[in-house]
Tab-separated table of C-alpha atoms in Angstrom:
chain	number	residue	atom	x	y	z
A	1	MET	CA	-10.072	-2.541	1.179
A	2	ASN	CA	-7.036	-0.345	1.831
A	3	GLN	CA	-5.972	1.146	-1.528
A	4	ASN	CA	-2.457	1.789	-0.204
A	5	VAL	CA	-1.966	-1.967	0.176
A	6	ILE	CA	-3.296	-3.152	-3.180
A	7	TYR	CA	-1.895	-0.242	-5.231
A	8	TYR	CA	0.567	-1.153	-7.942
A	9	PRO	CA	1.506	0.558	-11.254
A	10	ARG	CA	0.116	-2.124	-13.569
A	11	GLN	CA	0.937	-0.495	-16.915
A	12	ALA	CA	4.441	0.452	-15.808
A	13	ILE	CA	5.090	-3.158	-14.750
A	14	ILE	CA	3.884	-4.530	-18.088
A	15	LYS	CA	6.037	-2.041	-19.988
A	16	ALA	CA	9.120	-2.775	-17.871
A	17	ALA	CA	8.658	-6.558	-18.168
A	18	ALA	CA	8.748	-6.230	-21.957
A	19	ARG	CA	12.027	-4.324	-21.735
A	20	PHE	CA	13.996	-5.964	-18.906
A	21	PRO	CA	14.633	-9.600	-17.918
A	22	THR	CA	12.805	-10.655	-14.789
A	23	PRO	CA	12.999	-10.547	-11.841
A	24	PHE	CA	13.654	-6.816	-11.342
A	25	PHE	CA	12.810	-4.024	-8.917
A	26	LEU	CA	10.573	-1.248	-10.191
A	27	TYR	CA	10.202	1.947	-8.154
A	28	ASP	CA	7.630	4.700	-8.576
A	29	GLU	CA	9.654	7.906	-8.156
A	30	LYS	CA	6.587	10.151	-7.931
A	31	ARG	CA	5.077	8.052	-5.140
A	32	TRP	CA	8.430	7.836	-3.340
A	33	ARG	CA	8.735	11.632	-3.356
A	34	GLN	CA	5.120	12.011	-2.219
A	35	ASN	CA	5.783	9.738	0.761
A	36	CYS	CA	8.869	11.783	1.696
A	37	ARG	CA	6.926	15.040	1.499
A	38	ARG	CA	3.894	13.720	3.348
A	39	PHE	CA	6.048	12.585	6.238
A	40	THR	CA	8.143	15.762	6.406
A	41	MET	CA	5.291	18.239	6.098
A	42	ALA	CA	3.199	16.478	8.740
A	43	PHE	CA	5.894	17.178	11.331
A	44	LYS	CA	6.996	20.574	10.033
A	45	LYS	CA	3.529	21.949	10.756
A	46	PHE	CA	4.391	21.605	14.436
A	47	PHE	CA	8.216	21.528	14.374
A	48	PRO	CA	9.579	24.009	11.780
A	49	ASN	CA	13.176	22.795	12.217
A	50	PHE	CA	12.222	19.103	12.040
A	51	GLN	CA	14.884	16.879	10.428
A	52	PRO	CA	13.855	13.553	8.858
A	53	LEU	CA	16.508	10.854	8.421
A	54	PHE	CA	15.915	7.968	6.038
A	55	ALA	CA	16.828	4.572	7.507
A	56	VAL	CA	19.265	3.322	4.868
A	57	LYS	CA	18.850	-0.278	6.063
A	58	ALA	CA	15.318	-0.183	4.592
A	59	ASN	CA	16.635	0.380	1.052
A	60	SER	CA	20.239	1.167	0.123
A	61	ASN	CA	19.661	1.734	-3.619
A	62	PRO	CA	21.913	4.771	-4.328
A	63	THR	CA	19.460	6.294	-6.814
A	64	LEU	CA	16.655	6.180	-4.257
A	65	LEU	CA	18.972	7.590	-1.595
A	66	GLN	CA	19.825	10.503	-3.894
A	67	ILE	CA	16.109	11.209	-4.454
A	68	THR	CA	15.493	11.058	-0.700
A	69	LEU	CA	18.376	13.470	-0.124
A	70	GLU	CA	16.824	15.860	-2.655
A	71	GLU	CA	13.621	15.750	-0.604
A	72	GLY	CA	15.433	17.185	2.426
A	73	PHE	CA	16.257	13.989	4.306
A	74	GLY	CA	19.482	13.060	6.012
A	75	PHE	CA	20.476	9.431	6.547
A	76	ASP	CA	20.202	7.026	9.449
A	77	CYS	CA	23.099	4.586	9.045
A	78	SER	CA	23.806	1.412	11.005
A	79	SER	CA	26.919	-0.030	9.341
A	80	LYS	CA	30.188	1.099	7.797
A	81	ALA	CA	28.843	0.305	4.311
A	82	GLU	CA	25.867	2.599	4.891
A	83	VAL	CA	28.177	5.336	6.200
A	84	TRP	CA	30.258	4.941	3.019
A	85	LEU	CA	27.110	5.443	0.915
A	86	ALA	CA	26.162	8.546	2.895
A	87	LYS	CA	29.668	9.925	2.414
A	88	LYS	CA	29.571	9.309	-1.355
A	89	LEU	CA	26.245	11.149	-1.590
A	90	LYS	CA	27.487	13.962	0.686
A	91	GLY	CA	24.661	13.259	3.123
A	92	THR	CA	24.389	14.217	6.776
A	93	GLY	CA	22.515	12.381	9.515
A	94	MET	CA	23.281	9.892	12.243
A	95	HIS	CA	25.118	6.601	12.723
A	96	THR	CA	23.688	4.118	15.216
A	97	GLY	CA	25.682	0.910	15.381
A	98	ASN	CA	25.304	-2.152	17.565
A	99	TYR	CA	28.577	-3.661	18.863
A	100	SER	CA	30.497	-1.342	16.509
A	101	THR	CA	34.218	-1.992	15.993
A	102	ILE	CA	36.832	0.668	16.674
A	103	ASP	CA	37.446	0.804	12.915
A	104	GLU	CA	33.797	1.630	12.234
A	105	LEU	CA	33.605	4.261	14.972
A	106	GLU	CA	36.813	5.881	13.732
A	107	TYR	CA	35.415	5.961	10.186
A	108	VAL	CA	32.240	7.703	11.386
A	109	ILE	CA	34.144	10.276	13.439
A	110	ASN	CA	36.894	11.090	10.954
A	111	GLN	CA	35.467	10.292	7.512
A	112	SER	CA	31.772	11.222	7.585
A	113	ARG	CA	29.389	14.079	8.320
A	114	LEU	CA	27.222	11.929	10.567
A	115	ILE	CA	26.449	12.364	14.255
A	116	LEU	CA	27.769	9.449	16.279
A	117	ASN	CA	24.952	7.812	18.243
A	118	LEU	CA	26.348	5.415	20.840
A	119	ASP	CA	24.464	2.261	21.723
A	120	ASP	CA	26.357	1.413	24.905
A	121	ILE	CA	28.269	3.187	27.700
A	122	SER	CA	31.317	0.974	27.116
A	123	GLN	CA	31.863	2.664	23.738
A	124	ILE	CA	32.887	5.894	25.502
A	125	LYS	CA	36.302	4.375	26.264
A	126	THR	CA	36.736	3.566	22.586
A	127	ILE	CA	35.898	7.044	21.308
A	128	LYS	CA	38.223	8.529	23.924
A	129	LYS	CA	41.073	6.603	22.264
A	130	ILE	CA	40.031	7.802	18.816
A	131	GLY	CA	39.486	11.393	19.868
A	132	PRO	CA	35.903	12.311	20.755
A	133	PRO	CA	33.805	14.442	18.392
A	134	GLN	CA	32.246	17.702	19.582
A	135	THR	CA	28.752	16.219	19.328
A	136	ILE	CA	27.400	12.785	20.205
A	137	SER	CA	24.079	11.164	20.968
A	138	PHE	CA	23.105	8.099	22.957
A	139	ARG	CA	20.534	5.501	22.020
A	140	ILE	CA	18.408	5.098	25.131
A	141	ASN	CA	16.188	2.151	25.949
A	142	PRO	CA	13.155	3.896	27.501
A	143	GLY	CA	11.825	0.633	28.928
A	144	ILE	CA	8.768	0.356	26.695
A	145	SER	CA	8.329	-1.230	23.278
A	146	LYS	CA	5.910	-2.204	20.561
A	147	GLY	CA	6.038	-3.666	17.049
A	148	GLY	CA	4.259	-5.543	14.306
A	149	MET	CA	5.344	-8.802	15.985
A	150	ILE	CA	7.415	-9.775	19.021
A	151	SER	CA	10.622	-10.053	16.978
A	152	LEU	CA	10.250	-6.361	16.038
A	153	TYR	CA	10.340	-5.137	19.652
A	154	THR	CA	13.668	-3.310	20.059
A	155	ALA	CA	13.335	-1.816	23.543
A	156	GLY	CA	12.020	-2.833	26.929
A	157	PRO	CA	13.538	-5.062	29.644
A	158	ASN	CA	14.537	-7.897	27.284
A	159	ALA	CA	16.063	-5.833	24.461
A	160	LYS	CA	19.798	-5.831	23.699
A	161	PHE	CA	19.693	-2.342	22.156
A	162	GLY	CA	20.416	0.956	23.845
A	163	VAL	CA	21.519	2.309	27.203
A	164	PRO	CA	18.934	1.443	29.889
A	165	PHE	CA	17.219	4.691	30.846
A	166	GLU	CA	18.276	4.192	34.478
A	167	HIS	CA	21.901	4.672	33.349
A	168	ALA	CA	21.334	7.573	30.946
A	169	SER	CA	22.759	10.266	33.234
A	170	GLU	CA	25.879	8.179	33.826
A	171	ALA	CA	26.437	7.869	30.060
A	172	TYR	CA	26.172	11.614	29.453
A	173	SER	CA	28.382	12.477	32.442
A	174	LYS	CA	31.141	10.187	31.182
A	175	ALA	CA	30.923	11.620	27.670
A	176	LYS	CA	31.148	15.167	29.027
A	177	LYS	CA	34.266	14.245	31.008
A	178	ILE	CA	36.132	13.161	27.859
A	179	GLY	CA	35.424	16.472	26.126
A	180	VAL	CA	32.111	16.147	24.290
A	181	LYS	CA	30.373	19.541	24.118
A	182	HIS	CA	26.992	18.977	22.452
A	183	PHE	CA	24.477	16.220	23.081
A	184	GLY	CA	21.493	14.535	21.514
A	185	ILE	CA	19.307	11.598	22.461
A	186	HIS	CA	17.785	8.768	20.419
A	187	MET	CA	15.489	5.794	20.814
A	188	MET	CA	14.190	3.053	18.558
A	189	THR	CA	11.572	1.060	20.386
A	190	GLY	CA	10.062	-1.166	17.718
A	191	SER	CA	9.268	-1.652	14.049
A	192	ASN	CA	6.084	-1.551	11.949
A	193	ILE	CA	3.892	0.104	14.576
A	194	LEU	CA	0.343	0.967	13.476
A	195	ASP	CA	-0.867	2.627	16.691
A	196	GLU	CA	-0.652	6.424	16.417
A	197	LYS	CA	-0.976	7.106	20.134
A	198	TYR	CA	2.026	4.915	20.930
A	199	PHE	CA	4.266	7.666	19.518
A	200	TYR	CA	2.841	10.057	22.117
A	201	ASN	CA	3.725	7.603	24.878
A	202	ILE	CA	7.340	7.048	23.834
A	203	THR	CA	7.955	10.748	23.136
A	204	ALA	CA	6.608	11.710	26.547
A	205	LYS	CA	8.813	9.074	28.181
A	206	LEU	CA	11.971	10.221	26.390
A	207	LEU	CA	11.316	13.860	27.345
A	208	GLU	CA	10.980	12.738	30.963
A	209	ILE	CA	14.383	11.040	30.640
A	210	ILE	CA	15.830	14.253	29.145
A	211	ALA	CA	14.552	16.194	32.163
A	212	GLN	CA	16.154	13.686	34.521
A	213	ILE	CA	19.482	13.946	32.681
A	214	LYS	CA	19.445	17.725	32.987
A	215	LYS	CA	18.564	17.564	36.677
A	216	GLN	CA	21.360	15.123	37.473
A	217	THR	CA	24.102	16.368	35.126
A	218	GLU	CA	23.148	19.927	34.045
A	219	ILE	CA	23.547	18.700	30.443
A	220	GLU	CA	21.062	20.155	27.976
A	221	ILE	CA	19.903	17.822	25.207
A	222	GLU	CA	19.906	19.808	21.960
A	223	PHE	CA	18.272	17.316	19.615
A	224	MET	CA	15.995	14.326	20.035
A	225	ASN	CA	15.541	11.474	17.553
A	226	ILE	CA	12.353	9.520	18.261
A	227	GLY	CA	13.504	6.769	15.898
A	228	GLY	CA	11.415	4.934	13.328
A	229	GLY	CA	8.811	2.227	13.618
A	230	PHE	CA	6.279	4.024	11.428
A	231	GLY	CA	4.345	1.044	10.130
A	232	VAL	CA	2.684	0.289	6.825
A	233	ALA	CA	-0.415	-1.805	6.207
A	234	TYR	CA	0.483	-5.149	4.612
A	235	LYS	CA	-3.012	-6.612	4.643
A	236	PRO	CA	-6.026	-5.206	2.759
A	237	ASN	CA	-8.074	-4.960	5.962
A	238	GLU	CA	-5.401	-3.027	7.884
A	239	LYS	CA	-5.640	0.729	8.338
A	240	SER	CA	-2.677	2.841	7.254
A	241	LEU	CA	-1.037	5.163	9.761
A	242	ASP	CA	-2.343	8.707	10.009
A	243	ILE	CA	1.044	10.435	10.038
A	244	GLU	CA	-0.465	13.851	10.787
A	245	LYS	CA	-2.171	12.427	13.861
A	246	ILE	CA	1.209	11.098	15.025
A	247	ALA	CA	2.776	14.545	14.543
A	248	ARG	CA	-0.014	16.100	16.639
A	249	TYR	CA	0.531	13.520	19.373
A	250	VAL	CA	4.272	14.216	19.403
A	251	ARG	CA	3.588	17.981	19.570
A	252	ARG	CA	1.245	17.392	22.502
A	253	ALA	CA	3.906	15.368	24.325
A	254	PHE	CA	6.447	18.168	23.785
A	255	LYS	CA	4.078	20.845	25.098
A	256	GLU	CA	3.076	18.873	28.173
A	257	GLN	CA	6.501	17.573	29.175
A	258	CYS	CA	8.578	20.657	28.391
A	259	ASP	CA	6.146	22.779	30.426
A	260	ARG	CA	6.016	20.220	33.213
A	261	PHE	CA	9.785	19.860	33.593
A	262	LYS	CA	10.708	23.386	32.454
A	263	ILE	CA	13.125	22.191	29.776
A	264	PRO	CA	13.763	23.799	26.390
A	265	PRO	CA	12.318	21.727	23.532
A	266	PRO	CA	15.095	19.891	21.656
A	267	ARG	CA	15.170	19.821	17.863
A	268	LEU	CA	13.076	16.894	16.647
A	269	MET	CA	14.355	14.147	14.349
A	270	ALA	CA	12.780	10.886	13.175
A	271	GLU	CA	13.958	8.069	10.927
A	272	PRO	CA	11.284	6.380	8.800
A	273	GLY	CA	12.346	3.361	6.772
A	274	ARG	CA	9.607	1.136	5.404
A	275	TYR	CA	7.108	4.039	5.534
C-alpha cells in the first residue's frame, strides 16, 4: 500500500470537526511546505537557478499561496482573477491564458509582475496594440502528450493549446519585429503523469525546438518552462513519482541536447499543481 495515498491527519481532523461546522477544508501546513521543498531541492541539485511556479488553478486559497511564496515559488496564472491574486501577494511568475481577451492581456502587461506567455500567434497583433513588454514567452505544442486519462492530454496533434512546434520560429520572429527583446519558451503537455522518463522525452523535444528557433531566427531562448503534469498516486496500489529521478532525467536531456545543438542552457522553470 502506498502510504502517500492513504495518509491523513486523523487527530487533527477529529479536533477540527469538534470546532468547525462541516464540511470544511483542512490543510497540513508542514506537509505542504515539505512538498514544496522536496520539489524545489530535487531540481536545484542539477539547476542552481531553477525557478518553481505554483499552478494557482490547482488551489487558489490565498493563505496557501502565501505559504508557497514563502517557500520560494512564483505563480503560474491562467486567468485575470489568478493574476489579481498574484498581484495582491506581490508574486512573480508567468501568465498563460487560452483565448485571452485584450483586457486580460493588458492587465498582465501593465498591472502585474508576471511574464506574458502567449498561447497563439494571433495574440501578437493584440499585444502590439497594447504596447509589447520587453520579455515574452510562447506556449509551444511539441507534438507529444501524455496524462492520467485522455481528457488530460494537452498537447499533440488534436490539442487546442499552444503554438504548433512547426510554427515556433514564425511566432518568435513576429514578436521580435514588434520590439520584444527577451524570450522564453513553455509547454504543458498533459496532467497527472506518473512516468518519470516521459519528462526526459518532452524536455529533449523542447530543447530541439529551441535549437531550431535559434538556427532560423538567431533568437536565444533565455528561460524554459517545462510545465506541470507531475502526477500523484490516487490509488493505494499506484507508485508515487520519484521527483529526483525526474530531475536527473531533465538534467540528462539538457546535457545531451545543449551539447548536440551547441546552445546555451536556458534557465529552467516548472509549474507543479496537484503535486
